[in-house]
PDB file of C-alpha atoms in Angstrom:
ATOM      1  CA  CYS A   1      -2.659 -30.436 -44.873  1.00  0.00           C
ATOM      2  CA  TRP A   2      -3.295 -27.941 -48.364  1.00  0.00           C
ATOM      3  CA  GLY A   3      -7.078 -29.351 -47.734  1.00  0.00           C
ATOM      4  CA  ILE A   4      -7.420 -27.548 -44.366  1.00  0.00           C
ATOM      5  CA  MET A   5      -6.680 -24.141 -46.332  1.00  0.00           C
ATOM      6  CA  ALA A   6      -8.817 -24.865 -49.594  1.00  0.00           C
ATOM      7  CA  ASP A   7     -11.304 -21.978 -49.365  1.00  0.00           C
ATOM      8  CA  MET A   8      -9.247 -19.399 -47.479  1.00  0.00           C
ATOM      9  CA  LYS A   9      -7.417 -16.507 -48.620  1.00  0.00           C
ATOM     10  CA  ILE A  10      -3.623 -15.728 -47.406  1.00  0.00           C
ATOM     11  CA  ALA A  11      -1.069 -12.846 -46.793  1.00  0.00           C
ATOM     12  CA  ILE A  12       2.529 -13.693 -46.463  1.00  0.00           C
ATOM     13  CA  ILE A  13       4.320 -10.399 -44.700  1.00  0.00           C
ATOM     14  CA  GLY A  14       7.701 -10.429 -45.057  1.00  0.00           C
ATOM     15  CA  ALA A  15       8.167 -11.953 -48.949  1.00  0.00           C
ATOM     16  CA  GLY A  16      12.518 -12.950 -48.982  1.00  0.00           C
ATOM     17  CA  ALA A  17      13.484 -16.225 -49.489  1.00  0.00           C
ATOM     18  CA  VAL A  18      11.418 -17.737 -47.039  1.00  0.00           C
ATOM     19  CA  GLY A  19       8.206 -15.778 -47.476  1.00  0.00           C
ATOM     20  CA  GLY A  20       8.525 -16.020 -50.689  1.00  0.00           C
ATOM     21  CA  TYR A  21       9.346 -20.093 -51.443  1.00  0.00           C
ATOM     22  CA  PHE A  22       5.836 -20.662 -49.353  1.00  0.00           C
ATOM     23  CA  GLY A  23       4.265 -17.912 -51.308  1.00  0.00           C
ATOM     24  CA  ALA A  24       5.187 -19.062 -54.474  1.00  0.00           C
ATOM     25  CA  ARG A  25       4.428 -22.740 -53.734  1.00  0.00           C
ATOM     26  CA  LEU A  26       0.618 -22.012 -51.746  1.00  0.00           C
ATOM     27  CA  LYS A  27      -0.073 -19.866 -55.065  1.00  0.00           C
ATOM     28  CA  GLU A  28       1.090 -23.227 -57.006  1.00  0.00           C
ATOM     29  CA  ALA A  29      -1.415 -24.975 -54.952  1.00  0.00           C
ATOM     30  CA  GLY A  30      -3.894 -22.883 -56.230  1.00  0.00           C
ATOM     31  CA  LYS A  31      -4.089 -21.018 -52.559  1.00  0.00           C
ATOM     32  CA  ASP A  32      -5.194 -17.748 -52.817  1.00  0.00           C
ATOM     33  CA  VAL A  33      -2.315 -15.951 -51.365  1.00  0.00           C
ATOM     34  CA  THR A  34      -1.211 -12.616 -51.418  1.00  0.00           C
ATOM     35  CA  LEU A  35       2.065 -11.372 -50.529  1.00  0.00           C
ATOM     36  CA  VAL A  36       3.419  -8.267 -48.828  1.00  0.00           C
ATOM     37  CA  ALA A  37       6.455  -6.476 -49.502  1.00  0.00           C
ATOM     38  CA  ARG A  38       8.258  -2.834 -49.789  1.00  0.00           C
ATOM     39  CA  GLY A  39      11.259  -1.911 -51.444  1.00  0.00           C
ATOM     40  CA  GLU A  40      13.687  -3.647 -53.893  1.00  0.00           C
ATOM     41  CA  THR A  41      11.898  -6.633 -52.919  1.00  0.00           C
ATOM     42  CA  LEU A  42       8.556  -5.178 -54.067  1.00  0.00           C
ATOM     43  CA  GLU A  43       9.309  -3.527 -57.593  1.00  0.00           C
ATOM     44  CA  ARG A  44      11.194  -7.315 -58.006  1.00  0.00           C
ATOM     45  CA  LEU A  45       8.491  -9.207 -57.476  1.00  0.00           C
ATOM     46  CA  ARG A  46       6.184  -7.065 -59.308  1.00  0.00           C
ATOM     47  CA  SER A  47       8.173  -7.176 -62.638  1.00  0.00           C
ATOM     48  CA  SER A  48       9.996 -11.032 -62.076  1.00  0.00           C
ATOM     49  CA  GLY A  49       8.010 -13.086 -59.984  1.00  0.00           C
ATOM     50  CA  VAL A  50       9.192 -15.539 -57.639  1.00  0.00           C
ATOM     51  CA  ALA A  51      12.073 -17.789 -58.952  1.00  0.00           C
ATOM     52  CA  ILE A  52      11.793 -21.057 -57.358  1.00  0.00           C
ATOM     53  CA  GLN A  53      14.480 -24.156 -57.750  1.00  0.00           C
ATOM     54  CA  ASP A  54      13.719 -27.520 -56.156  1.00  0.00           C
ATOM     55  CA  PRO A  55      14.195 -31.117 -57.464  1.00  0.00           C
ATOM     56  CA  ALA A  56      10.941 -30.119 -60.492  1.00  0.00           C
ATOM     57  CA  GLY A  57      13.330 -28.274 -61.889  1.00  0.00           C
ATOM     58  CA  SER A  58      13.353 -24.145 -62.156  1.00  0.00           C
ATOM     59  CA  ARG A  59       9.970 -21.324 -63.100  1.00  0.00           C
ATOM     60  CA  ILE A  60       8.900 -18.331 -61.925  1.00  0.00           C
ATOM     61  CA  VAL A  61       5.967 -18.686 -60.020  1.00  0.00           C
ATOM     62  CA  GLN A  62       3.760 -14.959 -60.298  1.00  0.00           C
ATOM     63  CA  VAL A  63       2.214 -14.901 -56.851  1.00  0.00           C
ATOM     64  CA  PRO A  64       0.014 -10.780 -56.327  1.00  0.00           C
ATOM     65  CA  VAL A  65       2.306  -9.020 -54.095  1.00  0.00           C
ATOM     66  CA  VAL A  66       1.040  -5.174 -52.228  1.00  0.00           C
ATOM     67  CA  ALA A  67       3.010  -2.907 -50.047  1.00  0.00           C
ATOM     68  CA  SER A  68       1.086  -2.498 -47.376  1.00  0.00           C
ATOM     69  CA  VAL A  69      -0.345  -4.748 -44.948  1.00  0.00           C
ATOM     70  CA  GLN A  70      -3.700  -1.675 -45.563  1.00  0.00           C
ATOM     71  CA  GLU A  71      -4.235  -2.641 -49.088  1.00  0.00           C
ATOM     72  CA  LEU A  72      -4.907  -6.686 -47.746  1.00  0.00           C
ATOM     73  CA  GLY A  73      -8.618  -7.080 -47.665  1.00  0.00           C
ATOM     74  CA  GLU A  74     -10.403 -10.211 -45.421  1.00  0.00           C
ATOM     75  CA  GLU A  75      -7.674 -12.901 -45.543  1.00  0.00           C
ATOM     76  CA  ASP A  76      -8.082 -15.355 -42.980  1.00  0.00           C
ATOM     77  CA  VAL A  77      -4.300 -16.540 -42.545  1.00  0.00           C
ATOM     78  CA  VAL A  78      -1.289 -14.487 -42.459  1.00  0.00           C
ATOM     79  CA  LEU A  79       1.593 -16.247 -41.867  1.00  0.00           C
ATOM     80  CA  VAL A  80       4.731 -13.816 -40.398  1.00  0.00           C
ATOM     81  CA  GLY A  81       7.919 -14.455 -42.191  1.00  0.00           C
ATOM     82  CA  THR A  82      10.258 -11.568 -41.327  1.00  0.00           C
ATOM     83  CA  LYS A  83      13.692 -11.914 -39.820  1.00  0.00           C
ATOM     84  CA  ALA A  84      14.174 -12.275 -35.788  1.00  0.00           C
TER      85      ALA A  84
END
């Protein structure tokens, strides 16, 4: 399925546990992804990146993050990972 998004620009609105995880995994796969976050989450992501722990081990993934959708460019795909 990653081949479908080969050259697409991806934004993820909501960079908590779910949005941050998928953003980091997409970034590791070489995709052009940007997270949208606010407040403490925004500052933590900017300074420390996304912490991932899975069977492959623990690591930090640096993913671009912005404070608002107005800072995004022309995105092809927008994923929303917010609480219901």
